mmCIF file with all atom_site columns, C-alpha atoms in Angstrom:
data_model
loop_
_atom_site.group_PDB
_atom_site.id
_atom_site.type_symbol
_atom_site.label_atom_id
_atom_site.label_alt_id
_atom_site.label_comp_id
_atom_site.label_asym_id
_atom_site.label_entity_id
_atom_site.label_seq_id
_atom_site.pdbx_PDB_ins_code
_atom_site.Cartn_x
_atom_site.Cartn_y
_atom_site.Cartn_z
_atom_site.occupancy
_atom_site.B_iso_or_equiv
_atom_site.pdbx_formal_charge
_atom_site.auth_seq_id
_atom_site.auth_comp_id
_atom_site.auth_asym_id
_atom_site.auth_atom_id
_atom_site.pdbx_PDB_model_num
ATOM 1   C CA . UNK A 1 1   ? -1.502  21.217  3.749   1.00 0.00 ? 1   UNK A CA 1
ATOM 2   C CA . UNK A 1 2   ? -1.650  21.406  7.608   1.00 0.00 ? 2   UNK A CA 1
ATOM 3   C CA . UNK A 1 3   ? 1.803   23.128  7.076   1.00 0.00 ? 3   UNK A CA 1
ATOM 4   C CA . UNK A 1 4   ? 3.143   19.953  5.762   1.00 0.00 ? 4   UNK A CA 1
ATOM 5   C CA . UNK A 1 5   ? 5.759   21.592  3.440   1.00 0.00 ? 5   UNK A CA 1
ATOM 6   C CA . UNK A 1 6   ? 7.692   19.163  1.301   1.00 0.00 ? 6   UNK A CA 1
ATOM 7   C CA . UNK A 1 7   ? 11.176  21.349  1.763   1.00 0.00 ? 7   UNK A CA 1
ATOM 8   C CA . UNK A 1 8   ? 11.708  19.687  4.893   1.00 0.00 ? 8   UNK A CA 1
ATOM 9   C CA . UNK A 1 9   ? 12.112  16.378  3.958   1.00 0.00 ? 9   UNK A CA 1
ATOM 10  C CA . UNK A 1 10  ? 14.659  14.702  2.994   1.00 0.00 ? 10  UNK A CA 1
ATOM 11  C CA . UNK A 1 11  ? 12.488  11.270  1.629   1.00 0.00 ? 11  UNK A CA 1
ATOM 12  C CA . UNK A 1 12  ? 8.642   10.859  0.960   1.00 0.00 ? 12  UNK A CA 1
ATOM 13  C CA . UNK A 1 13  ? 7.594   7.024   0.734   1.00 0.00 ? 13  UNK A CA 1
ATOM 14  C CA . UNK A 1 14  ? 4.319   5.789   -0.428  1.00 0.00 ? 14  UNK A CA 1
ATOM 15  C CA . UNK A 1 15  ? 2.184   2.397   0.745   1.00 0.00 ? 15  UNK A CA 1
ATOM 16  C CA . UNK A 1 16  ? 0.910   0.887   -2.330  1.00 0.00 ? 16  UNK A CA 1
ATOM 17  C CA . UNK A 1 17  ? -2.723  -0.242  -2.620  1.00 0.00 ? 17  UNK A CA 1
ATOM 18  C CA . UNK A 1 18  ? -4.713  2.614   -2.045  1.00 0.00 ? 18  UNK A CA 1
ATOM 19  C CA . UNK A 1 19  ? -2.383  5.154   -1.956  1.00 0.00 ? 19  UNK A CA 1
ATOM 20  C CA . UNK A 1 20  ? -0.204  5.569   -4.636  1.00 0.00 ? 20  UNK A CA 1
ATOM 21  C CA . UNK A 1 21  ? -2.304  3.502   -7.014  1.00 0.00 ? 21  UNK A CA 1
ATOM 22  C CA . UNK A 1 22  ? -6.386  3.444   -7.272  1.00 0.00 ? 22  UNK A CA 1
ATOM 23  C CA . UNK A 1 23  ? -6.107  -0.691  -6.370  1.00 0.00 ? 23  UNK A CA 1
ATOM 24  C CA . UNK A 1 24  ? -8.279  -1.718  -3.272  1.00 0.00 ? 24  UNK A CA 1
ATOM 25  C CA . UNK A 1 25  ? -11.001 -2.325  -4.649  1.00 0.00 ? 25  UNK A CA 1
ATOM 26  C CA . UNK A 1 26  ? -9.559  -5.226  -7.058  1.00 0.00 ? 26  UNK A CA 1
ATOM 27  C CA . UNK A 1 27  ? -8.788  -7.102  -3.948  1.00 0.00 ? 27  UNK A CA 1
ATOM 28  C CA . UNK A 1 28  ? -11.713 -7.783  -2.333  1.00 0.00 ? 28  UNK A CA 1
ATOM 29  C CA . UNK A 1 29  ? -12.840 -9.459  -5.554  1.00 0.00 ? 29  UNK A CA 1
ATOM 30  C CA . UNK A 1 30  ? -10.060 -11.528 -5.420  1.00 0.00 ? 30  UNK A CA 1
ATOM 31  C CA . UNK A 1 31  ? -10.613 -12.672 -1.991  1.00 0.00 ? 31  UNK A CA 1
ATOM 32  C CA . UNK A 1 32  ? -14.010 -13.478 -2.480  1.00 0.00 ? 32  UNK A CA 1
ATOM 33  C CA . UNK A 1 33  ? -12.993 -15.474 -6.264  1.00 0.00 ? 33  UNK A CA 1
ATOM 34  C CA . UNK A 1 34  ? -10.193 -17.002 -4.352  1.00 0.00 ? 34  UNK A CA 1
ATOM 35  C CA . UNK A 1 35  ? -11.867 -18.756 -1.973  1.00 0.00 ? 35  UNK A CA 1
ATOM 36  C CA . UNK A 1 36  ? -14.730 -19.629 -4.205  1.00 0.00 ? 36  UNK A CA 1
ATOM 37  C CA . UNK A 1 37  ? -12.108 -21.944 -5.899  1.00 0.00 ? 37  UNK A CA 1
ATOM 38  C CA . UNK A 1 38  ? -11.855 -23.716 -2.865  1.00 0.00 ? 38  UNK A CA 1
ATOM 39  C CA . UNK A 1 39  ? -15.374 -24.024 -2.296  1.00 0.00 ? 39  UNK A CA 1
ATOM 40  C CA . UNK A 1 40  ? -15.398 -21.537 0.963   1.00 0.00 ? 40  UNK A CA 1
ATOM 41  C CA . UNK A 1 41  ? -17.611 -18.327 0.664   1.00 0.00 ? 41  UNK A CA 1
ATOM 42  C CA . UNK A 1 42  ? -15.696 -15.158 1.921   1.00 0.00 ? 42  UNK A CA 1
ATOM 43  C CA . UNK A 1 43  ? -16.445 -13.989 5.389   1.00 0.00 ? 43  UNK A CA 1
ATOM 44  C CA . UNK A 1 44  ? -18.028 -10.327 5.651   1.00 0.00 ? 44  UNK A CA 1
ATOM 45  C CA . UNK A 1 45  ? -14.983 -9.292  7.773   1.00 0.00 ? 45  UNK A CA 1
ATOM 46  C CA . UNK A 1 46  ? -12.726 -10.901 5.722   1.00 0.00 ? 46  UNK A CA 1
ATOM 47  C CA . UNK A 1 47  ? -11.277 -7.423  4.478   1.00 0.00 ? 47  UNK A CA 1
ATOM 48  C CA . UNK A 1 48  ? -11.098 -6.017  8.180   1.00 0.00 ? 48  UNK A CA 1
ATOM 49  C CA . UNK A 1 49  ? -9.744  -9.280  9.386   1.00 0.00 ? 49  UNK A CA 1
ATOM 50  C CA . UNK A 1 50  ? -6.226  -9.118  6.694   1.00 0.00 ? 50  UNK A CA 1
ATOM 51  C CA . UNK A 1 51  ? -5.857  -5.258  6.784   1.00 0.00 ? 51  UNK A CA 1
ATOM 52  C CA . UNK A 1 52  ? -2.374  -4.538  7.303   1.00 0.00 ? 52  UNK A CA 1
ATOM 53  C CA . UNK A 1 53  ? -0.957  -7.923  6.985   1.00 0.00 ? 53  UNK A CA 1
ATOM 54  C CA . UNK A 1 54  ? 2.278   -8.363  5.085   1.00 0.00 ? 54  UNK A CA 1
ATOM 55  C CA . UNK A 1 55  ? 1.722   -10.308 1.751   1.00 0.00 ? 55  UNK A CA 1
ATOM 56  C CA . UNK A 1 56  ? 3.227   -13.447 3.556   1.00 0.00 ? 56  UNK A CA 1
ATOM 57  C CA . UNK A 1 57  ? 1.246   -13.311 6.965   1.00 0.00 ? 57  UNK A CA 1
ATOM 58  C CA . UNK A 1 58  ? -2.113  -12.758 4.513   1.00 0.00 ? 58  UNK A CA 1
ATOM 59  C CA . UNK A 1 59  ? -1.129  -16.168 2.958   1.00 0.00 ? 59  UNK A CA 1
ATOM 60  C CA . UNK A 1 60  ? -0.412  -17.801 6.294   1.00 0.00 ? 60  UNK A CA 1
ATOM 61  C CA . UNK A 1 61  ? -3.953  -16.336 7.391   1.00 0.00 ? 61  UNK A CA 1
ATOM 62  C CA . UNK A 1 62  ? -5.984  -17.498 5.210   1.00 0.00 ? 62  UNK A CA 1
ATOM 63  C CA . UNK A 1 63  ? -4.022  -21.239 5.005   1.00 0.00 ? 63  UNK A CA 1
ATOM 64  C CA . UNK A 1 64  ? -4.767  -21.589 8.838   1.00 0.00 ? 64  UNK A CA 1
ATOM 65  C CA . UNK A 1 65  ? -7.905  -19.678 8.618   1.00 0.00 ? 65  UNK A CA 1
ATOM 66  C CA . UNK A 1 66  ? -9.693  -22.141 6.217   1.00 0.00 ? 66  UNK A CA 1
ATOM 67  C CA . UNK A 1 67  ? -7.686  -24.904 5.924   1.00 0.00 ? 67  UNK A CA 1
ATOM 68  C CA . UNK A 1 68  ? -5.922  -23.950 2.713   1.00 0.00 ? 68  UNK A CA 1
ATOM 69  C CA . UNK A 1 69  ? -3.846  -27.205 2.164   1.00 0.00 ? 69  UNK A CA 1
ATOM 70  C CA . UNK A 1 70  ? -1.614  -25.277 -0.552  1.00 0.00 ? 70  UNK A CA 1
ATOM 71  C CA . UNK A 1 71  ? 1.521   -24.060 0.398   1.00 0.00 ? 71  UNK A CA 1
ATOM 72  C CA . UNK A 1 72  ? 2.082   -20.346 1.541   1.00 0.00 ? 72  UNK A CA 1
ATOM 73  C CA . UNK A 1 73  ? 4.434   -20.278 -1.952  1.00 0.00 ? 73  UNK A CA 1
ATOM 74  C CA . UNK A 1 74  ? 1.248   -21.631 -3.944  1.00 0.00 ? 74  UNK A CA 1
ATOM 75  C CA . UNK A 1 75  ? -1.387  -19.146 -2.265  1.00 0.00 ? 75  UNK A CA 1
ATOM 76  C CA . UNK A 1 76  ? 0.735   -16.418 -2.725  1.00 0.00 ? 76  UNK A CA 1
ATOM 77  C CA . UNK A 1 77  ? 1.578   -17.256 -6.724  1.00 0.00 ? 77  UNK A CA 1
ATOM 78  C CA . UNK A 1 78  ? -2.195  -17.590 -7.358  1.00 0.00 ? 78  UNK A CA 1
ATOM 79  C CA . UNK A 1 79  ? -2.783  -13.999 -6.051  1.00 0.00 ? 79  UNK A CA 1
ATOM 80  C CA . UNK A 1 80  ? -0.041  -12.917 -8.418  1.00 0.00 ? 80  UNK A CA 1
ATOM 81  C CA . UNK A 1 81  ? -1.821  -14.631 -11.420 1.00 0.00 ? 81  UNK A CA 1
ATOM 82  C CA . UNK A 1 82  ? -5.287  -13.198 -10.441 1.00 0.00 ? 82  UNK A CA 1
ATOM 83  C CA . UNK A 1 83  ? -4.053  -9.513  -9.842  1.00 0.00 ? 83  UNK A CA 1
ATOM 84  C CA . UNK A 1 84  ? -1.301  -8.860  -12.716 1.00 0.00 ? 84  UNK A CA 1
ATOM 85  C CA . UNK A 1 85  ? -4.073  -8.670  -15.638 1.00 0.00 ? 85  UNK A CA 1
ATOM 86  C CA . UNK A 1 86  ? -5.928  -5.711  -13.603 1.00 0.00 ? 86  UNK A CA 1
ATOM 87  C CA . UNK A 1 87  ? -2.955  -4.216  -12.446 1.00 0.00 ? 87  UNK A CA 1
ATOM 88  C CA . UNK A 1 88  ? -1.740  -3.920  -15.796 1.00 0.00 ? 88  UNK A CA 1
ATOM 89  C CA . UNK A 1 89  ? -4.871  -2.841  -17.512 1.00 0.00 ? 89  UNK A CA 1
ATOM 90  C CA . UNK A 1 90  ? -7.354  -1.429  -15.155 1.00 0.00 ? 90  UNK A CA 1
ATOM 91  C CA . UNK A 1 91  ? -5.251  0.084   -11.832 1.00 0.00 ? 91  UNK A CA 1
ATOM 92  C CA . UNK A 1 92  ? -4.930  3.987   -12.362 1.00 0.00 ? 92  UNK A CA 1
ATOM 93  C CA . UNK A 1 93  ? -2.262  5.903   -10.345 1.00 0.00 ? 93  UNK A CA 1
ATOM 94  C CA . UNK A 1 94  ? -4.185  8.131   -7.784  1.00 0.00 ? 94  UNK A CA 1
ATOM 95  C CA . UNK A 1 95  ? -5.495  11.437  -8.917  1.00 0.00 ? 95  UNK A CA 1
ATOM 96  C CA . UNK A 1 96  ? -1.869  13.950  -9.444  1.00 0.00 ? 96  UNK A CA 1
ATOM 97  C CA . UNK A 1 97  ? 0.717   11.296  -8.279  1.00 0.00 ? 97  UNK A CA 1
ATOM 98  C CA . UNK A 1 98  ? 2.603   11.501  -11.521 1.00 0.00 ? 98  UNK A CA 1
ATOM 99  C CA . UNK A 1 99  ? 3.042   15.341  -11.162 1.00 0.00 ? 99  UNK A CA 1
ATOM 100 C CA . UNK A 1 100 ? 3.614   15.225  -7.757  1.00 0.00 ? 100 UNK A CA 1
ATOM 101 C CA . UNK A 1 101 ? 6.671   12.382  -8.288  1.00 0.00 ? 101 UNK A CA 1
ATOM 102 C CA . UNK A 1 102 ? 7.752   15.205  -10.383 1.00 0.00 ? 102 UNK A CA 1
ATOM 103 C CA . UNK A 1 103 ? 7.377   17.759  -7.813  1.00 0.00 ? 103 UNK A CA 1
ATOM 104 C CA . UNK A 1 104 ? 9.517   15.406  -5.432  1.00 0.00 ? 104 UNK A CA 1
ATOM 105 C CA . UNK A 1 105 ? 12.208  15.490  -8.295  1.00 0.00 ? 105 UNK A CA 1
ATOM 106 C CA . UNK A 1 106 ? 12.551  18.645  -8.685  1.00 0.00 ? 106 UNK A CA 1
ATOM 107 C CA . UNK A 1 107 ? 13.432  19.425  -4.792  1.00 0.00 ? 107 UNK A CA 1
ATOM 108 C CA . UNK A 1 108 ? 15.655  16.445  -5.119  1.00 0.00 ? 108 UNK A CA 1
ATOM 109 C CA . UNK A 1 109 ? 13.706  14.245  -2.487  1.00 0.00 ? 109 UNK A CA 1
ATOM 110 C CA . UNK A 1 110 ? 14.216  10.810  -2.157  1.00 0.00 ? 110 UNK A CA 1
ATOM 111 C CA . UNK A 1 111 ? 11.260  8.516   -2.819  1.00 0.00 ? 111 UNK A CA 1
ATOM 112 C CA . UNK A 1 112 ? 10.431  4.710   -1.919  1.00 0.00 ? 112 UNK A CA 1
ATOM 113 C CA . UNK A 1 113 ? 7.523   2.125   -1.546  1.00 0.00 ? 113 UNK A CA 1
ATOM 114 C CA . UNK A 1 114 ? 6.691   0.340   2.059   1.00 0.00 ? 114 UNK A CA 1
ATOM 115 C CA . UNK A 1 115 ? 3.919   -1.797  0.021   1.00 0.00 ? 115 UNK A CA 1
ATOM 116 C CA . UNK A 1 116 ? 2.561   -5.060  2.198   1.00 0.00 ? 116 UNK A CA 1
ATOM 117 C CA . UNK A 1 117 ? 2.020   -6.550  -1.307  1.00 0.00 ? 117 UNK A CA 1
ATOM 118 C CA . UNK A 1 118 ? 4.553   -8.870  -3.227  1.00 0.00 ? 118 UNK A CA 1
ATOM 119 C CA . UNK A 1 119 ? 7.157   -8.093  -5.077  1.00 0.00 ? 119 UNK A CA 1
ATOM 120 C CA . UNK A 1 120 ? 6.070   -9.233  -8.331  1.00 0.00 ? 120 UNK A CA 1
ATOM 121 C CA . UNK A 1 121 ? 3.088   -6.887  -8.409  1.00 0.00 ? 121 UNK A CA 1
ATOM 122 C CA . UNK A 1 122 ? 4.685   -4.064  -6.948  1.00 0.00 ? 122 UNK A CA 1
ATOM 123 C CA . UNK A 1 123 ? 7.322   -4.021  -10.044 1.00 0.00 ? 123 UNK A CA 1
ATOM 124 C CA . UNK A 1 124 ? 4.394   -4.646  -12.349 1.00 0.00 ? 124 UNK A CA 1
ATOM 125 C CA . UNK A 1 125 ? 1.969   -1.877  -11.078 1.00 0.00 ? 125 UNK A CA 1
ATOM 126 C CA . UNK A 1 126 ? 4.781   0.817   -11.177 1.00 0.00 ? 126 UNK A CA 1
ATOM 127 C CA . UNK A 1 127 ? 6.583   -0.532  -14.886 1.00 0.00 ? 127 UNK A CA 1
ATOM 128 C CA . UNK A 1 128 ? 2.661   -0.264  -16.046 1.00 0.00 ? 128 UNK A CA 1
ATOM 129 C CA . UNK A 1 129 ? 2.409   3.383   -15.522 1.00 0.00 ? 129 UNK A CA 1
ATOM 130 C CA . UNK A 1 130 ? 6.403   3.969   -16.301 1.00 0.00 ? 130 UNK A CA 1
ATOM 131 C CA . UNK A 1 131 ? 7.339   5.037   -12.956 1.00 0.00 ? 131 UNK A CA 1
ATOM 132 C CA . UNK A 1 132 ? 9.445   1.764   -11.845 1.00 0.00 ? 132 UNK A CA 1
ATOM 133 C CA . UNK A 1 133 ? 12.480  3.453   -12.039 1.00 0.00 ? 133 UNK A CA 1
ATOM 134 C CA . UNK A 1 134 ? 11.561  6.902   -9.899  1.00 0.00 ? 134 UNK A CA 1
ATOM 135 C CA . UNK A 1 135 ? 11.892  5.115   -6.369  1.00 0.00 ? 135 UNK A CA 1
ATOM 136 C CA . UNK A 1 136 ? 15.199  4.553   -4.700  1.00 0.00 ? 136 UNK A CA 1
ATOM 137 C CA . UNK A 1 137 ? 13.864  1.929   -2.643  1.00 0.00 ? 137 UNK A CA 1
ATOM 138 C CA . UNK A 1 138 ? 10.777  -0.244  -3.089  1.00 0.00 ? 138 UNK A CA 1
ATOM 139 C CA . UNK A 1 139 ? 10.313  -3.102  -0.168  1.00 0.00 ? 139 UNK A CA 1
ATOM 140 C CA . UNK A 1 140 ? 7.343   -5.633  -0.083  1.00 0.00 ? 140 UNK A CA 1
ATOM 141 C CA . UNK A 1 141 ? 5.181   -7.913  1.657   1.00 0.00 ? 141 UNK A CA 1
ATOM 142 C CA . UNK A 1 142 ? 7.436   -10.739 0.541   1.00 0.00 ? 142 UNK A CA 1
ATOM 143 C CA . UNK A 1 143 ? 10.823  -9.282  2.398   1.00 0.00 ? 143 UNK A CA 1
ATOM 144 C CA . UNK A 1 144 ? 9.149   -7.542  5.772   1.00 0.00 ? 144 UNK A CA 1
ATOM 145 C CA . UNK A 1 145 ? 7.859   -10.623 7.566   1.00 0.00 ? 145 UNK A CA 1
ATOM 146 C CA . UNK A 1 146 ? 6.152   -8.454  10.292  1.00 0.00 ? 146 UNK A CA 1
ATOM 147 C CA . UNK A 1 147 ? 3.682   -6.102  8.697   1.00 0.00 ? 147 UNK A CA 1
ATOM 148 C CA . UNK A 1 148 ? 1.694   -2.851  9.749   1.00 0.00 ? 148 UNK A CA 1
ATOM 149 C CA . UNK A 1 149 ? 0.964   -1.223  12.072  1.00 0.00 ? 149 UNK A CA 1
ATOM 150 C CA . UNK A 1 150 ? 4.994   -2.582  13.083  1.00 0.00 ? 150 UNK A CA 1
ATOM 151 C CA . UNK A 1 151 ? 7.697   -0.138  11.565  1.00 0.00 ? 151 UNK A CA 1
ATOM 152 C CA . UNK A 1 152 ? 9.570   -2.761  9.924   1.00 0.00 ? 152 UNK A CA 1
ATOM 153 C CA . UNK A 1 153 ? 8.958   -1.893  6.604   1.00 0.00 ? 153 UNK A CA 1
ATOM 154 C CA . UNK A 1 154 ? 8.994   2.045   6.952   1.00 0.00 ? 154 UNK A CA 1
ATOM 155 C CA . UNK A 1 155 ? 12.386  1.639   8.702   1.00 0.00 ? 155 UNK A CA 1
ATOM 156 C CA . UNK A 1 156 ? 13.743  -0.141  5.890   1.00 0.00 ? 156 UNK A CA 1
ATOM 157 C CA . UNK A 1 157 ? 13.460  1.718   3.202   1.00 0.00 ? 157 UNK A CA 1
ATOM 158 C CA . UNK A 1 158 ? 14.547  4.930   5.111   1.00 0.00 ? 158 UNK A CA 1
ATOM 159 C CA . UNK A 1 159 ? 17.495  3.131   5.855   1.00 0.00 ? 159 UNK A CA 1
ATOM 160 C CA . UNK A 1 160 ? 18.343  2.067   2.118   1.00 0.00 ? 160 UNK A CA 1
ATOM 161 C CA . UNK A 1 161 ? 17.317  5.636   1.264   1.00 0.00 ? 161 UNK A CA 1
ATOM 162 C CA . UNK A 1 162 ? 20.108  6.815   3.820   1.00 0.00 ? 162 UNK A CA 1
ATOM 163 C CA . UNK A 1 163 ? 17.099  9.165   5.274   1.00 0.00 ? 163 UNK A CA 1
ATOM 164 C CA . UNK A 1 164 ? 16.483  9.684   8.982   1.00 0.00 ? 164 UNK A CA 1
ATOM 165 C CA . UNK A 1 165 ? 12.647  8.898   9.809   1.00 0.00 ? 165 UNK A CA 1
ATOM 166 C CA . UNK A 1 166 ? 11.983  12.106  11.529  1.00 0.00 ? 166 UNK A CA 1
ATOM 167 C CA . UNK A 1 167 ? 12.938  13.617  7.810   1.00 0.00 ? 167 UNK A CA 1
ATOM 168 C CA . UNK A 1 168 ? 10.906  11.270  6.067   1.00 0.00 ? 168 UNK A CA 1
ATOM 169 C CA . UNK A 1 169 ? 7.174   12.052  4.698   1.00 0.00 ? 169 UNK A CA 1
ATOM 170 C CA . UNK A 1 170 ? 4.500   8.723   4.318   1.00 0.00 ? 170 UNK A CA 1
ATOM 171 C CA . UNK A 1 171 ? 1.345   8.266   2.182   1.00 0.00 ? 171 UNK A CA 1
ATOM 172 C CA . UNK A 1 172 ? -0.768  5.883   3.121   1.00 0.00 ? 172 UNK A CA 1
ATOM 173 C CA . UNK A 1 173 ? -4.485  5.272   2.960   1.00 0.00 ? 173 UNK A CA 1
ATOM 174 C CA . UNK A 1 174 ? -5.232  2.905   6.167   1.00 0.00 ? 174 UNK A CA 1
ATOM 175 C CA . UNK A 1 175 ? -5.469  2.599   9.819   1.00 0.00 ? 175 UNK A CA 1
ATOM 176 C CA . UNK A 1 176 ? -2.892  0.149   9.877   1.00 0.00 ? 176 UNK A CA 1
ATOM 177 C CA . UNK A 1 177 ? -0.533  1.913   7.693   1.00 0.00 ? 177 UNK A CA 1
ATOM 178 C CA . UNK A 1 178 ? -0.832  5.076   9.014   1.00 0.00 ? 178 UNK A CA 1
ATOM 179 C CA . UNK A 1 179 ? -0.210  3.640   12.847  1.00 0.00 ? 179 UNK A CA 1
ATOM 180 C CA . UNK A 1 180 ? 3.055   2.182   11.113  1.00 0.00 ? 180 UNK A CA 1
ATOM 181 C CA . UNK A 1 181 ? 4.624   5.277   9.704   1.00 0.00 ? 181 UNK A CA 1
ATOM 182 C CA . UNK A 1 182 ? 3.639   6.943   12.989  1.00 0.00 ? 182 UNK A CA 1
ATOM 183 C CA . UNK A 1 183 ? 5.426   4.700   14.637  1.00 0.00 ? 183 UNK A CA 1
ATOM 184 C CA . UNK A 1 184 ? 8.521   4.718   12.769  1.00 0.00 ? 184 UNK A CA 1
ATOM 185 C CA . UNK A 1 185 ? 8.773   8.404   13.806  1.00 0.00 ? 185 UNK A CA 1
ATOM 186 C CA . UNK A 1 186 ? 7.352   9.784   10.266  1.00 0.00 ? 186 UNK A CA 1
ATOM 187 C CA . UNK A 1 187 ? 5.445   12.711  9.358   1.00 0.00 ? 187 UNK A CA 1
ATOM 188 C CA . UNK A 1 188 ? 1.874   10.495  7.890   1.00 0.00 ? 188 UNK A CA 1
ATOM 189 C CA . UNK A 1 189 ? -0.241  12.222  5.670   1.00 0.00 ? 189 UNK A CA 1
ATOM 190 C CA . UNK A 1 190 ? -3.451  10.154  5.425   1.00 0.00 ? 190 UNK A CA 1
ATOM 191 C CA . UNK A 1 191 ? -4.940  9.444   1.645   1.00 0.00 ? 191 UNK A CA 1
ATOM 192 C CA . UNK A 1 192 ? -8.582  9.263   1.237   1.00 0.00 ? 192 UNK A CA 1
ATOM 193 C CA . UNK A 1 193 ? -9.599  6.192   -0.740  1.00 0.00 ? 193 UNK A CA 1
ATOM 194 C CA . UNK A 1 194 ? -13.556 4.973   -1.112  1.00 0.00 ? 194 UNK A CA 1
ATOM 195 C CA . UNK A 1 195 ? -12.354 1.672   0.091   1.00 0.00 ? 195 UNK A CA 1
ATOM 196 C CA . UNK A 1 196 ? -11.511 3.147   3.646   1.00 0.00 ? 196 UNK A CA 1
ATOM 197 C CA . UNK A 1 197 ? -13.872 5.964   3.794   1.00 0.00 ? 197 UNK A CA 1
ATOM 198 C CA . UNK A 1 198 ? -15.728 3.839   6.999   1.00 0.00 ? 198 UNK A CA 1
ATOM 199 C CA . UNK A 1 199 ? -12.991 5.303   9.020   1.00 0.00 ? 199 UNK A CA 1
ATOM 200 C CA . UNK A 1 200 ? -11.896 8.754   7.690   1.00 0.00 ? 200 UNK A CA 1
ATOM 201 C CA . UNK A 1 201 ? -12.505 10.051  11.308  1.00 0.00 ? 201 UNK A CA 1
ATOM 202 C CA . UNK A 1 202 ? -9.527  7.956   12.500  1.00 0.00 ? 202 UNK A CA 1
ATOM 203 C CA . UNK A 1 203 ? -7.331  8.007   10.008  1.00 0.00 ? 203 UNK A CA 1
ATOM 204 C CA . UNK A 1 204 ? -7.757  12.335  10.281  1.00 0.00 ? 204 UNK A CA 1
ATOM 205 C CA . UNK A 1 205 ? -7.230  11.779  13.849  1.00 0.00 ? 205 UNK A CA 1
ATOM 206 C CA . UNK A 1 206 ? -3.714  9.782   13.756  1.00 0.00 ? 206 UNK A CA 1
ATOM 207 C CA . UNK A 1 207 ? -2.353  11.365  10.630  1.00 0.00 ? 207 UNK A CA 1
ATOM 208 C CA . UNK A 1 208 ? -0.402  14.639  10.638  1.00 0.00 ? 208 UNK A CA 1
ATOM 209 C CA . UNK A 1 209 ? -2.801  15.395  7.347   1.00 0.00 ? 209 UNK A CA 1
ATOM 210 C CA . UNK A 1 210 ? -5.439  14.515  5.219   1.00 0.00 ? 210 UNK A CA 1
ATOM 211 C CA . UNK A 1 211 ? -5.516  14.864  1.722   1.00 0.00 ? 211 UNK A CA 1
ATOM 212 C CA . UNK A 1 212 ? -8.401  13.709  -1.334  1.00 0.00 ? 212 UNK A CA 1
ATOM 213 C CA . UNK A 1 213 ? -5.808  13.656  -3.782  1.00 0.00 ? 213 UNK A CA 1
ATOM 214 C CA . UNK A 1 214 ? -2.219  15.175  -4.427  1.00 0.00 ? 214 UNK A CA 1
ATOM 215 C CA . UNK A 1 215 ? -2.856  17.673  -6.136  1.00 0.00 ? 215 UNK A CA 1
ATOM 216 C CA . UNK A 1 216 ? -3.200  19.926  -3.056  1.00 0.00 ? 216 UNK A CA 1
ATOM 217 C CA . UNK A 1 217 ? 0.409   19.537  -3.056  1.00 0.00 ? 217 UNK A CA 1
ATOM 218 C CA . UNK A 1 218 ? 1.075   20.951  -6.629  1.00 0.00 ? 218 UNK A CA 1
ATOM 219 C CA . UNK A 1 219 ? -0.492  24.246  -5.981  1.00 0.00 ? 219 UNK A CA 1
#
């Protein structure tokens, strides 16, 4: 584990899509049946273009991006309505998580979610696979206006965790997300996930670690 040992920290929090959950790949679909709707086919960089945006500044994006005339409220309730059906039913937690939130629990480590998605689907993805109440802090999209690579959200839920961020240990499965736990002054460990596997070289190259699954940290 790149002597990454999980005795000396005090919290580990997770990113979301991609990381804690097998869930990128739904979104891209999405995207691409989203703005069908409105009659506007999906840009080839769309995906590259959104990556790291909070849940909010995604919805502001694409309503100034394409002329969305819904409100940022409207965009973002949509989303929710497309994505809770696959969350619920065809999002599987990443290969070992569940033993490794049981690792975490048995060293009496704090845990909490720095997720740029909303709210709503955070609680829904994480009461689906009966881990909702493990995580002593969730924060979303919806709350931290500024998103990755900024701090904002990292900072936040160390600070409701009552953990410093040099004690605190991230997952997170993109460029973005990784530059954002970095720069909250966190140890990153960088997730593989087929949806970012275009730039494994980077993410190996800002991350403290790299890791296929978590079960490298059960052994």
């Amino acid at each position: 584990m790149n002597n990454i040992h999980l005795d000396d920290f005090e919290a580990v929090i997770f990113d979301l899509d991609g990381s804690l959950v097998d869930s990128m790949w739904m979104w891209k679909a999405i995207d691409i049946e989203y703005l069908k709707k409105h009659g506007i086919e999906a840009p080839d960089t769309l995906q590259k273009d959104i990556g790291g945006r909070s849940f909010i500044e995604t919805a502001e994006y694409f309503k100034e991006r394409f002329g969305i005339e819904d409100s940022i409220e409207q965009i973002g309730d949509d989303w929710n309505r497309m994505a809770w059906d696959k969350y619920t039913n065809e999002v599987p937690l990443k290969e070992g998580v569940f033993e490794f939130l049981g690792l975490c629990d048995d060293k009496n480590i704090k845990l909490g979610i720095a997720s740029s998605n909303s709210t709503e689907l955070i609680e829904q993805v994480l009461a689906s696979h009966g881990i909702k109440g493990r995580f002593g802090s969730v924060k979303s999209g919806t709350e931290i206006l500024k998103g990755k690579p900024a701090p904002d959200v990292y900072l936040a839920v160390a600070d409701e965790l009552g953990a410093e961020p040099s004690k605190c240990l991230v997952f997170e499965d993109l460029v973005d997300g990784i530059r954002a736990g970095k720069n909250a002054g966190m140890t990153v460990v960088a997730v593989s996930d087929d949806y970012s596997r275009h730039s494994d070289d980077l993410k190996k190259e800002l991350a403290d670690c790299y890791i296929e699954d978590y079960r490298g940290f059960l052994i």
